[in-house]
XYZ file of C-alpha atoms in Angstrom:
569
model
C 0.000 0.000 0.000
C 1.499 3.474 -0.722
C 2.597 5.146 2.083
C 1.493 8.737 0.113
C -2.353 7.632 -0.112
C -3.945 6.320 3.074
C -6.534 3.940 1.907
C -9.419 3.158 3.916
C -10.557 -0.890 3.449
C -13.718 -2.247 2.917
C -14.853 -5.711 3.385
C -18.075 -7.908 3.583
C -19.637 -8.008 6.521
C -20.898 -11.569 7.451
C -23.967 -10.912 7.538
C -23.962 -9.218 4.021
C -26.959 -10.820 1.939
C -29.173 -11.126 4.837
C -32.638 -9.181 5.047
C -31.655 -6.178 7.143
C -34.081 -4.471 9.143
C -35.129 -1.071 8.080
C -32.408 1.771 8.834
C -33.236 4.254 11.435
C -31.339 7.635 12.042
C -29.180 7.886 14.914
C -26.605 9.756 16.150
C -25.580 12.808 15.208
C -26.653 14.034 11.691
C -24.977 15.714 9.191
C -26.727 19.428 8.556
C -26.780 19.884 4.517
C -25.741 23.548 4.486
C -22.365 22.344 6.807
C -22.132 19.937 4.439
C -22.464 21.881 1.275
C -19.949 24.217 3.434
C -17.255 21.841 3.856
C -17.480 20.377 0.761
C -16.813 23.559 -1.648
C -13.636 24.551 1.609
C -12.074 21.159 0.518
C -12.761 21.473 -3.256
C -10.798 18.846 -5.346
C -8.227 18.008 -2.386
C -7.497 14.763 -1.664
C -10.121 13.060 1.414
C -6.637 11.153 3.289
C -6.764 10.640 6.813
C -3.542 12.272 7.850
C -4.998 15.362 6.737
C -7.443 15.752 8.990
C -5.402 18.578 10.699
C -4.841 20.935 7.767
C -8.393 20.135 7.129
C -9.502 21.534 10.150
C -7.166 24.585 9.666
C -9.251 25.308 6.723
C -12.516 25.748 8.736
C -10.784 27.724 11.631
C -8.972 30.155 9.333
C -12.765 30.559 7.343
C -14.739 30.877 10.273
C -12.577 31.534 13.328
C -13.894 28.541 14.964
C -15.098 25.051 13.929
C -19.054 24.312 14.860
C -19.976 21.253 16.075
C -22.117 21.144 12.504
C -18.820 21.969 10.437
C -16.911 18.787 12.468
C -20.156 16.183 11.808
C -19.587 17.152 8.296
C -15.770 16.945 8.040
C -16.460 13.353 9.753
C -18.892 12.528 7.094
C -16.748 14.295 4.214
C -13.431 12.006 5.354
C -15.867 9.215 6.047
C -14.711 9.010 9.962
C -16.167 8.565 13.113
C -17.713 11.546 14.764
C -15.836 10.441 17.908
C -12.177 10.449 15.824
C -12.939 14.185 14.437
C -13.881 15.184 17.809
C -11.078 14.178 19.779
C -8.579 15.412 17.377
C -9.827 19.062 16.878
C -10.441 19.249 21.023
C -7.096 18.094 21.524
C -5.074 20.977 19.980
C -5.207 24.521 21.535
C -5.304 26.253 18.314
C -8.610 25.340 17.228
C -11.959 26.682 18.920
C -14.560 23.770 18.455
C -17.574 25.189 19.596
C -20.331 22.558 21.138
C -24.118 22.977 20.841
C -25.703 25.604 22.181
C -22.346 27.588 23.051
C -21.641 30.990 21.497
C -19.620 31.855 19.062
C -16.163 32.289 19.003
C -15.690 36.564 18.927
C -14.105 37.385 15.096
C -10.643 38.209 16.326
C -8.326 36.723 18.933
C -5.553 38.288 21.069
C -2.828 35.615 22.343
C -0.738 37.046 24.782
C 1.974 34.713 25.906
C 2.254 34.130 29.789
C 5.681 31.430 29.899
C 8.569 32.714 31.751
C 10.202 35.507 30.189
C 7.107 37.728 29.353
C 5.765 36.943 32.428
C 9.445 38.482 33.990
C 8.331 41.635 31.688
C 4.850 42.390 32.481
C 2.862 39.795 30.814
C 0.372 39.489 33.457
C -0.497 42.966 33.438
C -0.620 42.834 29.707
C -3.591 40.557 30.021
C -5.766 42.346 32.294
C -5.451 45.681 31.213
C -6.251 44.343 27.441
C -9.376 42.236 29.090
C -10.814 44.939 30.262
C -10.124 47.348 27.410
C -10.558 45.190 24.100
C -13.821 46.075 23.646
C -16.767 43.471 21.757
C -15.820 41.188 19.033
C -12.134 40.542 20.210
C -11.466 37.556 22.710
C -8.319 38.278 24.646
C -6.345 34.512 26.208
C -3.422 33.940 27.301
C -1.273 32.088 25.298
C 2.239 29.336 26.328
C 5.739 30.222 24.956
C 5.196 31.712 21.307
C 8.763 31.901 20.219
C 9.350 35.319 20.682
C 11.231 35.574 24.174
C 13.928 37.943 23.057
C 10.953 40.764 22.342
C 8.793 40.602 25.334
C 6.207 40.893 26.380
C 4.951 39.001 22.952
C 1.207 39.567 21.736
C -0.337 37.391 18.438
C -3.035 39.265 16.877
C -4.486 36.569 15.047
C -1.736 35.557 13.152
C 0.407 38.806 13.226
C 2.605 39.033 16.426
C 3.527 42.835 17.979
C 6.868 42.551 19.876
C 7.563 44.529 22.799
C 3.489 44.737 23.331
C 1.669 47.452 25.153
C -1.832 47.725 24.883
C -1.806 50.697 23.216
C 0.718 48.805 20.355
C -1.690 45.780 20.313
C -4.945 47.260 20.338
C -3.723 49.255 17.400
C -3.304 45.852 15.579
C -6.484 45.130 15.966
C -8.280 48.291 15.461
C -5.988 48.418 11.730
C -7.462 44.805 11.087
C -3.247 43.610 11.058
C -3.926 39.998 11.633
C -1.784 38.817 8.855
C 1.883 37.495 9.378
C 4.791 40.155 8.374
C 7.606 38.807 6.365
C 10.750 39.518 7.418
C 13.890 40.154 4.727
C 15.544 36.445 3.788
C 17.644 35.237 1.008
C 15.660 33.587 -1.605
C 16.309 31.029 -3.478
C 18.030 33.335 -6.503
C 20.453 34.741 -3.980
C 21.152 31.562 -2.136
C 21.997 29.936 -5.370
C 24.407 33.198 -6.420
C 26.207 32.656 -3.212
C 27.157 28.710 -3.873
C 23.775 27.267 -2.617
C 22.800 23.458 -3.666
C 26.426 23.173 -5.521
C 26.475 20.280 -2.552
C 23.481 18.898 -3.220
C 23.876 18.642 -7.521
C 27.475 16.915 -6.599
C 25.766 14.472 -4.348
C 23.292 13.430 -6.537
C 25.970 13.413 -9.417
C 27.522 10.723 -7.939
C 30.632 13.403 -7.593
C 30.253 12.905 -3.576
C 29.518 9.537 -2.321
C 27.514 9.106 0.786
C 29.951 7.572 2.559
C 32.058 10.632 2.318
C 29.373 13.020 3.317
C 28.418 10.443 6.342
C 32.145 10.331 7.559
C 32.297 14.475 7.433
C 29.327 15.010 9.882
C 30.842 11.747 11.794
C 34.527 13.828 12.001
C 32.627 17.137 12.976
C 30.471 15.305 16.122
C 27.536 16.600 14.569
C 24.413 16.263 17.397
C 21.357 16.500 17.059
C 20.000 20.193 17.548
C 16.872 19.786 18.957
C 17.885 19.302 22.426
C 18.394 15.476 22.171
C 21.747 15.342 21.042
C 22.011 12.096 19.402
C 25.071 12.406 16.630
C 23.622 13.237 13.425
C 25.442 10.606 11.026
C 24.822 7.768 13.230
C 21.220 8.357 12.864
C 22.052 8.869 8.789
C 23.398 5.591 8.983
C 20.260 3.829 11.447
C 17.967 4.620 8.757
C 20.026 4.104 6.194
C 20.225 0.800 7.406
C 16.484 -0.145 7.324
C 14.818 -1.937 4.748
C 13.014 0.990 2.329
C 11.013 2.588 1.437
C 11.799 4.827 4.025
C 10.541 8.438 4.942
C 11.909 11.807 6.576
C 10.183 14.100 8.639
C 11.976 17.456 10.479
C 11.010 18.553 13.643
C 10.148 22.267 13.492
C 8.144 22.254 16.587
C 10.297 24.550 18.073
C 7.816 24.934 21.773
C 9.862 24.977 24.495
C 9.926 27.839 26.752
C 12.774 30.408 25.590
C 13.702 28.775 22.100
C 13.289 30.835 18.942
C 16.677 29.852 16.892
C 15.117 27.647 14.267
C 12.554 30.399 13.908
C 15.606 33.115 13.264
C 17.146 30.503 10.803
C 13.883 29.937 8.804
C 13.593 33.625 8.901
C 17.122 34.542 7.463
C 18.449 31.755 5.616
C 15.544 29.178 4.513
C 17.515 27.496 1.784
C 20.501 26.199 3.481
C 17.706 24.652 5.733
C 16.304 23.327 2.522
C 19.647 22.018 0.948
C 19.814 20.322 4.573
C 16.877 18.069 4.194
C 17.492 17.036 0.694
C 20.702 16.255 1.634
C 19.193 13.577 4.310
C 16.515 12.540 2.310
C 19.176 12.000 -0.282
C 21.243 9.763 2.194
C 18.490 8.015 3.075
C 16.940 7.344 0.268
C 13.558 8.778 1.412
C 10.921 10.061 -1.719
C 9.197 11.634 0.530
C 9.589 14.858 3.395
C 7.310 16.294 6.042
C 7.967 19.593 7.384
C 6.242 20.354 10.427
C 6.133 24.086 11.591
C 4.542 25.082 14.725
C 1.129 26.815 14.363
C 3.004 30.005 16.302
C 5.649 30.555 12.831
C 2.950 31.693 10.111
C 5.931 33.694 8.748
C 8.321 30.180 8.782
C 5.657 28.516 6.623
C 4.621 31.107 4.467
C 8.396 32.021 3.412
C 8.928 27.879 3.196
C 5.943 27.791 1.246
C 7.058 30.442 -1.350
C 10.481 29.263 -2.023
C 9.509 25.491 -1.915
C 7.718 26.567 -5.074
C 10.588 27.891 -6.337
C 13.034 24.463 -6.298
C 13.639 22.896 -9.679
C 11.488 19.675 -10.313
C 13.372 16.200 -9.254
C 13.934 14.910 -6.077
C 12.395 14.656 -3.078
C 8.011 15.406 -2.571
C 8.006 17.950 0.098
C 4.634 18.021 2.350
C 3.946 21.129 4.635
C 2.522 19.732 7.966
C 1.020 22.820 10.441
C 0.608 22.229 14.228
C -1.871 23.576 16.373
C -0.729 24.778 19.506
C 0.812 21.494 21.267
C 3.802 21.566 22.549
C 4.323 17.793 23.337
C 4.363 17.414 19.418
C 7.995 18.647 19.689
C 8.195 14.700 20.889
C 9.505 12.683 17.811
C 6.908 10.585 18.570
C 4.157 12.656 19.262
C 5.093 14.399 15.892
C 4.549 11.182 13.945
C 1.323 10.984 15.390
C 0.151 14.947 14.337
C 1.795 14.669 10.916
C -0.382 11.914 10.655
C -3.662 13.524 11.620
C -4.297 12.417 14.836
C -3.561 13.435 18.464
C -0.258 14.124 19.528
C 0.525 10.822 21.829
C 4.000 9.868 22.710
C 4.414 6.373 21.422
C 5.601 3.736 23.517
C 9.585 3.039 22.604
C 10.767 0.389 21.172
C 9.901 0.272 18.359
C 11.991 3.646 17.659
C 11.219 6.087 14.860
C 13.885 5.061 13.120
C 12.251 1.812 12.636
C 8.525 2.179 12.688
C 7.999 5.858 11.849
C 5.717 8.109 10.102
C 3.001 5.370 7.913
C 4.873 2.718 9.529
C 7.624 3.362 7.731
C 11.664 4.270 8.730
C 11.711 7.277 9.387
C 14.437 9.735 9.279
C 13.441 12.855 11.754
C 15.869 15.853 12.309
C 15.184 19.305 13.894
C 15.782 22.387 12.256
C 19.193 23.884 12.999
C 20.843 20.522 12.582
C 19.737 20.160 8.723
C 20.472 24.228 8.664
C 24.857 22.987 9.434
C 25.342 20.051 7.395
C 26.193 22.554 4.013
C 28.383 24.253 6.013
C 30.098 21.540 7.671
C 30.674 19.485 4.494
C 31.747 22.170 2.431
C 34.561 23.861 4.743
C 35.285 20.638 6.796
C 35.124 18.839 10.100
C 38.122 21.115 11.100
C 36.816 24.322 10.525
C 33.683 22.961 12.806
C 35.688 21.343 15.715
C 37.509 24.418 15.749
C 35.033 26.850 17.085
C 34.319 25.246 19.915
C 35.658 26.641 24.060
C 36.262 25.354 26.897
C 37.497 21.872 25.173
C 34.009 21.289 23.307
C 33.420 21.572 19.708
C 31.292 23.356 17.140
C 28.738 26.176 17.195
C 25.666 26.769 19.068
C 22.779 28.805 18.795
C 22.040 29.940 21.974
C 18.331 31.400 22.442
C 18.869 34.323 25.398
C 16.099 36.601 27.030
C 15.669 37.430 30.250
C 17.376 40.531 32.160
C 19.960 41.290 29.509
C 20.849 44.255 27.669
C 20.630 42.549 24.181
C 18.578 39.453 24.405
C 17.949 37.544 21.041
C 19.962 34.451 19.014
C 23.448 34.170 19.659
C 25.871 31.901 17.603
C 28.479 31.337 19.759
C 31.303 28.822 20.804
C 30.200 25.111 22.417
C 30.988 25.082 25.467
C 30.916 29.339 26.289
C 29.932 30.282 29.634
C 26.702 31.883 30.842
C 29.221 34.519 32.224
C 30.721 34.796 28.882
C 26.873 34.362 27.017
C 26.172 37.561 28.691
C 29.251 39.700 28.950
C 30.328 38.860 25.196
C 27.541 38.552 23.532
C 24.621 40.102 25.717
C 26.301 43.728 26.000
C 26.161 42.761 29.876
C 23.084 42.759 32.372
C 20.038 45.144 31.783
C 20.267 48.292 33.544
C 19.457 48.111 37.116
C 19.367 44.112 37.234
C 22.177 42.112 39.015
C 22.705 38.340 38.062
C 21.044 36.149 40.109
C 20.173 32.627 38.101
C 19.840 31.282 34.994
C 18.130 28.283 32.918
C 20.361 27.060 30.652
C 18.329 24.395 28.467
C 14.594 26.131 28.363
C 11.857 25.271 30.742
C 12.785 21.188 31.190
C 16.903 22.065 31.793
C 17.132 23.169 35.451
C 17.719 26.351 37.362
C 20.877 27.253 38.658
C 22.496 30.009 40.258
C 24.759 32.600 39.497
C 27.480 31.636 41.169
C 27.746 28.761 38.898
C 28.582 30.881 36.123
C 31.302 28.895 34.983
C 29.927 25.411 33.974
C 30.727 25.234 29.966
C 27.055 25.217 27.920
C 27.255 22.077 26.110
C 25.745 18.737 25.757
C 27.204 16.578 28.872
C 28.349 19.504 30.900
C 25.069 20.044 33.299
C 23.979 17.012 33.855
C 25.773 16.441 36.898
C 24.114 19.351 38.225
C 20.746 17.430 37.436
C 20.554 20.161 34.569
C 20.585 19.504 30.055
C 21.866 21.706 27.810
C 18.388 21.028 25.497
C 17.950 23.760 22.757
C 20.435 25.827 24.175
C 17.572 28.473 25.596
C 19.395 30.410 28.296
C 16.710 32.729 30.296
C 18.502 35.213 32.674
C 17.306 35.865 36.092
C 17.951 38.677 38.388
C 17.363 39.268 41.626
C 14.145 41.199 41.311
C 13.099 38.012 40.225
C 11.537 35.096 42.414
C 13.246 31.313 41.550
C 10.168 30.029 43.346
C 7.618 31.784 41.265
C 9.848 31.132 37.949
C 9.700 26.914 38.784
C 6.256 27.442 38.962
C 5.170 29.275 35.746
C 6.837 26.674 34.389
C 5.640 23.815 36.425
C 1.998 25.348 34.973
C 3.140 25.242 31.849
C 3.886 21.665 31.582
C 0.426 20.904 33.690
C -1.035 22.694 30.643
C 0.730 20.830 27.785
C 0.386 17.900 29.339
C -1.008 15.191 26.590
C -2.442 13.674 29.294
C -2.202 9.750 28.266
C 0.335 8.303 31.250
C -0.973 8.998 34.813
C 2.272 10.036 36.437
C 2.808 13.476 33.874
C -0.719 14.258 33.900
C -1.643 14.015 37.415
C 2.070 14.729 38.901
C 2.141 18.132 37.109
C -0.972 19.036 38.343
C -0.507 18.003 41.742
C 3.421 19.136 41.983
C 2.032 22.904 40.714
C -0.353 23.022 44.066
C 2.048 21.641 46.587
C 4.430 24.702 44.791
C 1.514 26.979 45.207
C 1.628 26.825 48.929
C 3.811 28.947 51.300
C 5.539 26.088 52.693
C 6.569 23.653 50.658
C 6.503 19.477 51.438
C 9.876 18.803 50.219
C 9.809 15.273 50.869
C 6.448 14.692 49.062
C 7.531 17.147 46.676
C 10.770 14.967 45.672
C 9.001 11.516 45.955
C 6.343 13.254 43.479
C 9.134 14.046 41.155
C 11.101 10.627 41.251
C 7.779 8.918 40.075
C 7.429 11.482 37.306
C 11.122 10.897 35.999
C 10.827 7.353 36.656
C 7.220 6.059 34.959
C 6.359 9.012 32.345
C 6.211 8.065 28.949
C 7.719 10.567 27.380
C 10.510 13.253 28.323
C 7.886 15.985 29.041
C 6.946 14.315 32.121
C 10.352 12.782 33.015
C 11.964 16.547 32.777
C 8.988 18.557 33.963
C 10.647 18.363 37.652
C 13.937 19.764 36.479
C 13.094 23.631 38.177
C 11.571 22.240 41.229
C 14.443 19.908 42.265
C 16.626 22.594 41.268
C 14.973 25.157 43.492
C 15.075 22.761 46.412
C 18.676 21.650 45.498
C 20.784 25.158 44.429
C 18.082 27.564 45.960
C 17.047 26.716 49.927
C 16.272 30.758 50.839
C 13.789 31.108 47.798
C 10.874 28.672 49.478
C 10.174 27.538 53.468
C 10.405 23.555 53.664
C 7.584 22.128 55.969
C 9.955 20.851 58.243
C 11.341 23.971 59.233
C 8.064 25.742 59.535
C 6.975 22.998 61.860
C-alpha cells in the first residue's frame, strides 16, 4: 500500500446478503448547508486521513472557529467517526470547536503569551489591562511560549505578532485589522543559489560525492542533534540508512519549548541552506518523501517555506507542509509522527523507535531544524573548521536562544561550550540596567535552574547534567534578583500541567498536583521529591520525566527562595 495515499478498506460483513431491518437515524446528523460548506472549503483536495489537521485549519482560518455542525460534516466528508474528528480538533489549543448551544467564538483573537520571560516583563499585566479594554468582538487569552522571548512581552493578533506589546501597540493591531503574518527580509532562493547554494546537493546526486564521504564528514565534525536530544547526526544517517526501504523523513520544526526561537531566526534569514539540509538527508536516506512540520506560532516560517519550496527545480524529493496547532508535546519525535499523521499528539511507547517504525509505519528519518540548517556548512569547509570553534574543550557552534534581564537578548551563535558569564558579557552587552545576576536556565523550561554563582559550567551537551541540569535547545533565560526562583519553577511547572497530553498517569496528574504543593507557602519537600522521582521514573515521554527539572533545582541550588515544611513545623 502506498505510504502517500492512506486507503481506507472495505470488506463484507458476514452478515452481508441477509434481510436487514429497516435503517433508522441515529446519532448525530450531518446538517446539509455544513455539508455543502465543507465540501466547496475542501474542493478537489485529496479526502486522506492524515490530513485531517490541515483540514480543520481550513474551517478555523474561514470561520474563526469550527461548529460542532462543520466537524459532523468533516467526519462525514473524510468518512470518519464523529468520535475520531472530535477528539482530534479538542485536543489541539489552536482550534476553537464550539459545542451545541455555546456561542460563538468573537471574530478576532488576542494571544498574549504568559511562559517565563514575558511573564518576567509584564505579561500578566498585559492581560488584564487588554481584558478589560478590548472592547466586543475581540477575545483576549493567554497564550504558552510563542517563540518570541527575546521581544517581550509578545502579543499574536491573530496571526500577526507585535513585539515589545503594550496595549496601546496591540490594540492598534487590531483596530488596523493587522492579523496577517509580516515577512521579514531572507535570502531567496536566486540569492542563495548566487552565493554557492545546492552546488552540494547537484554533486551528491551526481555521484561526484559519495555518501559515505558526506556520512564520515558530519561523523569527524560530532555533529548532534539540535533539537535538544543530542544524538550524533550521522549515526542516525546511517540507522535509517540501514532499514529496509522505502523509508521516509520528517523534520522537527516544533520549536515549543519555553525560551527557544533559533530555528525560527534561521527559517527567517536563511531558509535554503535549511532546505539544501533536508534534501541532503533525504538524499542519504533514500527517502521520496519529506514532512515539514512548523509550529502553528511561525505563520511567517511557513509562508516564506511555502514560497520558495515553489521555487526548487522539479526532481527529487516530494516535500509536504505539515502545520501544528498549539501542542507543545508534538515537539516529541513521537508525538510528531502521530500529528503529521492527523491524529492526536501521543507519545508512542519506545521500542519500536522512529527510526524503525515511523511516520506510515515506515523508517523514518526525523531531524530538527538547525541541525539540517549545518550540514552545508560543515561538508563544504570541513570537520576542522567545525571542531575548531568550539571553548572550553568542546566543539562546534551553538545557537544559543537568550532573554531574560539582559541588555541585548535575542539568538546568539556562539562557541560550544561558552559560559553563561561569557553568554552575557560577550555577547549580551552585559546585564540590563538596574538588574544584578542572580540565576539562569540554561536548556529552556525542562533544563534546570541554577544560580549565578555557577557561572562557569561550559554550555554544552554533557556539561550540566551532573548538576541534574541539560543543555536542550540551548535556551538560556537570565534571572535577576528582582526576580523570584520560586515563582519562575512554577510558571513553568503550569506550563507543563497545561501541555500535558495527558495519556500516562504520572505526567498528567504529577504536574498538576506538583504545581499546588508549589503553590503553597511552605513547601513538602519530601512529598515534593518523591512526586518528582515517580514522574522521571514512569512518564512516557521526556515531558513528564523533565517537567521536575526547576523544582528539584529550586530545592537543590536555591534553599532561601521557598520555606520547607519541616522547618516551619
Amino acid at each position: 500500500m502506498s505510504h502517500d495515499v492512506q486507503q481506507v478498506r472495505s470488506f463484507e460483513h458476514p452478515g452481508e446478503g441477509r434481510r436487514r431491518a429497516k435503517s433508522t437515524p441515529k446519532g448525530r446528523q450531518v446538517d446539509p448547508v455544513a455539508a455543502e460548506e465543507i465540501a466547496h472549503l475542501l474542493g478537489d483536495r485529496p479526502r486522506r486521513r492524515d490530513l485531517l489537521i490541515e483540514y480543520l485549519h481550513l474551517i478555523q482560518d474561514k470561520y474563526h472557529q469550527i461548529s460542532a455542525a462543520h466537524l459532523a460534516a468533516l467526519a462525514d466528508e473524510m468518512k470518519l467517526a464523529f468520535a475520531e474528528v472530535f477528539e482530534t480538533a479538542t485536543f489541539y489549543a489552536h482550534f476553537d470547536v464550539v459545542k451545541e448551544g455555546e456561542a460563538d467564538v468573537p471574530p478576532l483573537t488576542i494571544r498574549v503569551c504568559d511562559s517565563l520571560t514575558c511573564a518576567m516583563l509584564g505579561a500578566e499585566k498585559l492581560l488584564g489591562e487588554l481584558q478589560a479594554t478590548a472592547g466586543p468582538g475581540i477575545r483576549v487569552v493567554r497564550a504558552p511560549c510563542v517563540g518570541r522571548c527575546d521581544t517581550a512581552p509578545a502579543a499574536e493578533v491573530g496571526h500577526n505578532f507585535v513585539d515589545h506589546a503594550s496595549v496601546a501597540s496591540v490594540l492598534a493591531a487590531a483596530k488596523a485589522g493587522d492579523s496577517h503574518a509580516h515577512l521579514p527580509k531572507y535570502i531567496d532562493y536566486d540569492a542563495y543559489v548566487a552565493g554557492g547554494g545546492y552546488t552540494l546537493l547537484k554533486r551528491l546526486r551526481s555521484g561526484e560525492l559519495k555518501k559515505e564521504e558526506l556520512l564520515k564528514a558530519l561523523d569527524d565534525a560530532s555533529l548532534r542533534g539540535l533539537g535538544g536530544a543530542g544524538f550524533p547526526t550521522g549515526r542516525k544517517w546511517r540507522a535509517v540508512l540501514g532499514e529496509p526501504g522505502p523509508r521516509l523523513m520528517a523534520v522537527n520544526g516544533d520549536e515549543g519549548e519555553p525560551g527557544t526561537f533559533k530555528d525560527r531566526y534561521y527559517l527567517e534569514t536563511d531558509p535554503h541552506r535549511f532546505l539544501e539540509g533536508t534534501l541532503i538527508g533525504a538524499h542519504i536516506v533514500e527517502a521520496p518523501e519529506i514532512y515539514i512540520y512548523i509550529r502553528d506560532e511561525y505563520p511567517a516560517c511557513r509562508e516564506i517555506l511555502e514560497r520558495e519550496i515553489a521555487k526548487l527545480p522539479p526532481g527529487g524529493p516530494r516535500l509536504h507542509m505539515r502545520r501544528g496547532a498549539g501542542a507543545y508535546i508534538c515537539g516529541e519525535e513521537s508525538s510528531l509522527l502521530e500529528s503529521i499523521e492527523g491524529k492526536r499528539g501521543l507519545p508512542r511507547h519506545k521500542p519500536p523507535y522512529p527510526f524503525q517504525v515511523g511516520l506510515f509505519g515506515l523508517p523514518t528519518l526525523i531531524n530538527n531544524i538547525e541541525t539540517l540548517w549545518w550540514v552545508r556548512d560543515i561538508v563544504e569547509k570541513g570537520a576542522d573548521w567545525w571542531k575548531a570553534q568550539g571553548r572550553n574543550e568542546r566543539n562546534g557552534l551553538r545557537s544559543y536562544s537568550v532573554s531574560g534581564r539582559v541588555k541585548n537578548p535575542g539568538m546568539k551563535l556562539a562557541p560550544a561550550g561558552v559560559t553563561v558569564r561569557e553568554l552575557i558579557e560577550e555577547f549580551c552587552g552585559g546585564m540590563a540596567d538596574g538588574h544584578t545576576f542572580h540565576a539562569y536556565l540554561p536548556g529552556g523550561a525542562s533544563g534546570g535552574i541554577l544560580p549565578a554563582s555557577m557561572d562557569d559550567i561550559p554550555l554544552d551537551f554533557g556539561t550540566l547534567e551532573k548538576y541534574g541540569c541539560f543543555i536542550g535547545s540551548a535556551a538560556v533565560i537570565i534571572l535577576s534578583e528582582q526576580d523570584s526562583v520560586k515563582g519562575a519553577a512554577l510558571n513553568l511547572m503550569r506550563f507543563f500541567e497545561d501541555e500535558s497530553c495527558g495519556q500516562c498517569t504520572p505526567c498528567r496528574v504529577g504536574t498538576q498536583k506538583a504545581a499546588i504543593l508549589m503553590e503553597k507557602p511552605v513547601w513538602d519537600r519530601q512529598l515534593l521529591d518523591e512526586l518528582s522521582q515517580a514522574m522521571r521514573d514512569a512518564s512516557i515521554c521526556g515531558l513528564g520525566q523533565a517537567a521536575s527539572n526547576p523544582l528539584t533545582s529550586v530545592i537543590k541550588y536555591f534553599p532561601g527562595e521557598f520555606v520547607p515544611k519541616e522547618a516551619a513545623e
